[in-house]
Amino acid sequence: MAAIKVLDVARVGAVLTQMHAPRVIYVPVMVVVRFFPMAVRELRAIIQAMTLRGLKPGAWSAMRHPMRTGEYVVIPFLASAARIADELSAAAIIKGLGAQKTRSNTQPSHFGIGDAVVLTVLAALVTWRAGEVIA
């Protein structure tokens, strides 16, 4: 979640394009990077609207009144998620995501020493955690 908050969507697309990532990888990554921040914003807006109307959303309220929570939170969230998905698919079509031509980008990026350090630390953490889980 922290990475999604600080990632620049255009930069992620540019890097994946430069890496010649296959569409099977490129499309899901771009959907996740674009969808989740928008979905979180929508959920916060729904919770704010409920609070303004005098309702108290939360885990305790959801356990006590699951049907009301579904009516007031889940249904509006699913409707907004469907709208977000439609907007993202329209944006992807406009940007030529399904085109057969090679994608180009305006943001060149380079793999530097900082990137190597971050990848090394990440690999070490994943290896360490995998060792703990297996042992």
Coordinates of C-alpha atoms in Angstrom, one line a residue:
M1 CA 0.0 0.0 0.0
A2 CA 2.8 2.4 0.8
A3 CA 4.4 1.8 -2.6
I4 CA 1.1 2.5 -4.4
K5 CA 0.7 5.8 -2.5
V6 CA 4.0 7.1 -3.7
L7 CA 4.2 5.7 -7.2
D8 CA 3.9 7.9 -10.1
V9 CA 1.5 6.1 -12.5
A10 CA 3.1 7.6 -15.6
R11 CA 6.5 6.5 -14.4
V12 CA 5.4 3.0 -13.8
G13 CA 3.9 2.7 -17.3
A14 CA 7.1 4.2 -18.8
V15 CA 9.3 1.7 -16.9
L16 CA 7.2 -1.3 -17.9
T17 CA 7.2 -0.1 -21.5
Q18 CA 11.0 0.3 -21.5
M19 CA 11.3 -3.2 -20.0
H20 CA 9.2 -4.5 -22.9
A21 CA 6.9 -6.1 -20.3
P22 CA 4.3 -8.4 -21.9
R23 CA 0.7 -7.2 -21.8
V24 CA -0.1 -10.0 -19.3
I25 CA 2.1 -8.2 -16.8
Y26 CA 1.6 -4.6 -17.9
V27 CA -2.2 -4.4 -17.8
P28 CA -2.8 -5.9 -14.3
V29 CA 0.0 -3.8 -12.8
M30 CA -1.4 -0.6 -14.3
V31 CA -4.9 -1.5 -13.2
V32 CA -3.8 -2.1 -9.6
V33 CA -1.7 1.1 -9.5
R34 CA -4.6 3.2 -10.8
F35 CA -7.6 1.4 -9.2
F36 CA -6.7 1.0 -5.6
P37 CA -6.0 4.7 -4.8
M38 CA -9.2 5.7 -6.4
A39 CA -11.2 3.0 -4.6
V40 CA -9.7 4.1 -1.2
R41 CA -10.7 7.7 -1.9
E42 CA -14.3 6.5 -2.7
L43 CA -14.5 4.5 0.4
R44 CA -13.3 7.4 2.5
A45 CA -15.9 9.6 0.8
I46 CA -18.7 7.1 1.6
I47 CA -17.6 6.9 5.2
Q48 CA -17.5 10.7 5.5
A49 CA -21.0 10.9 4.0
M50 CA -22.3 8.4 6.5
T51 CA -20.7 10.4 9.4
L52 CA -22.3 13.6 8.2
R53 CA -25.7 11.9 8.2
G54 CA -25.2 10.9 11.8
L55 CA -24.3 7.2 11.2
K56 CA -21.2 5.7 12.8
P57 CA -19.4 3.4 10.4
G58 CA -16.9 1.0 11.8
A59 CA -16.2 -2.6 12.6
W60 CA -18.5 -2.7 15.6
S61 CA -21.3 -1.2 13.6
A62 CA -20.8 -3.7 10.8
M63 CA -20.9 -6.6 13.3
R64 CA -24.1 -5.3 15.0
H65 CA -25.9 -4.4 11.8
P66 CA -24.5 -6.2 8.8
M67 CA -27.4 -5.5 6.6
R68 CA -27.3 -1.8 7.3
T69 CA -23.6 -1.8 6.6
G70 CA -24.2 -3.5 3.3
E71 CA -26.8 -1.0 2.4
Y72 CA -24.9 2.1 3.5
V73 CA -21.3 1.1 2.7
V74 CA -20.9 -1.9 0.5
I75 CA -23.6 -1.2 -2.2
P76 CA -22.4 2.4 -2.8
F77 CA -18.8 1.2 -2.8
L78 CA -19.6 -1.5 -5.4
A79 CA -21.4 1.1 -7.6
S80 CA -18.5 3.5 -7.4
A81 CA -16.0 0.7 -8.1
A82 CA -17.9 -0.2 -11.2
R83 CA -17.9 3.4 -12.3
I84 CA -14.1 3.6 -11.6
A85 CA -13.6 0.4 -13.6
D86 CA -15.5 1.9 -16.6
E87 CA -13.5 5.1 -16.4
L88 CA -10.2 3.2 -16.3
S89 CA -11.1 1.0 -19.2
A90 CA -12.1 4.0 -21.3
A91 CA -8.9 5.8 -20.4
A92 CA -6.9 2.6 -21.3
I93 CA -8.6 2.5 -24.7
I94 CA -8.0 6.1 -25.3
K95 CA -4.3 5.7 -24.4
G96 CA -4.0 2.9 -26.9
L97 CA -3.4 0.1 -24.4
G98 CA -4.9 -2.5 -26.7
A99 CA -3.1 -1.3 -29.8
Q100 CA -0.9 -3.7 -31.7
K101 CA 1.8 -1.1 -32.1
T102 CA 4.8 -0.7 -29.8
R103 CA 4.1 1.8 -27.0
S104 CA 6.3 4.8 -26.6
N105 CA 6.8 7.0 -23.6
T106 CA 7.9 10.6 -22.8
Q107 CA 9.6 9.8 -19.5
P108 CA 12.9 8.0 -19.9
S109 CA 14.1 6.3 -16.8
H110 CA 17.4 4.6 -16.0
F111 CA 18.3 1.8 -13.6
G112 CA 20.7 3.3 -11.2
I113 CA 22.7 2.4 -8.0
G114 CA 19.7 3.4 -5.8
D115 CA 17.5 1.0 -7.7
A116 CA 20.0 -1.8 -7.2
V117 CA 20.3 -1.1 -3.5
V118 CA 16.5 -1.2 -3.1
L119 CA 16.2 -4.4 -5.0
T120 CA 19.0 -6.0 -3.0
V121 CA 17.4 -5.0 0.3
L122 CA 14.0 -6.2 -0.9
A123 CA 15.4 -9.6 -2.0
A124 CA 17.2 -10.0 1.3
L125 CA 14.0 -9.2 3.2
V126 CA 11.9 -11.6 1.1
T127 CA 14.6 -14.4 1.5
W128 CA 14.8 -13.8 5.3
R129 CA 11.0 -13.9 5.6
A130 CA 10.7 -17.0 3.4
G131 CA 13.3 -18.7 5.6
E132 CA 11.3 -17.9 8.7
V133 CA 8.1 -19.2 7.2
I134 CA 9.7 -22.4 6.0
A135 CA 11.6 -23.1 9.2

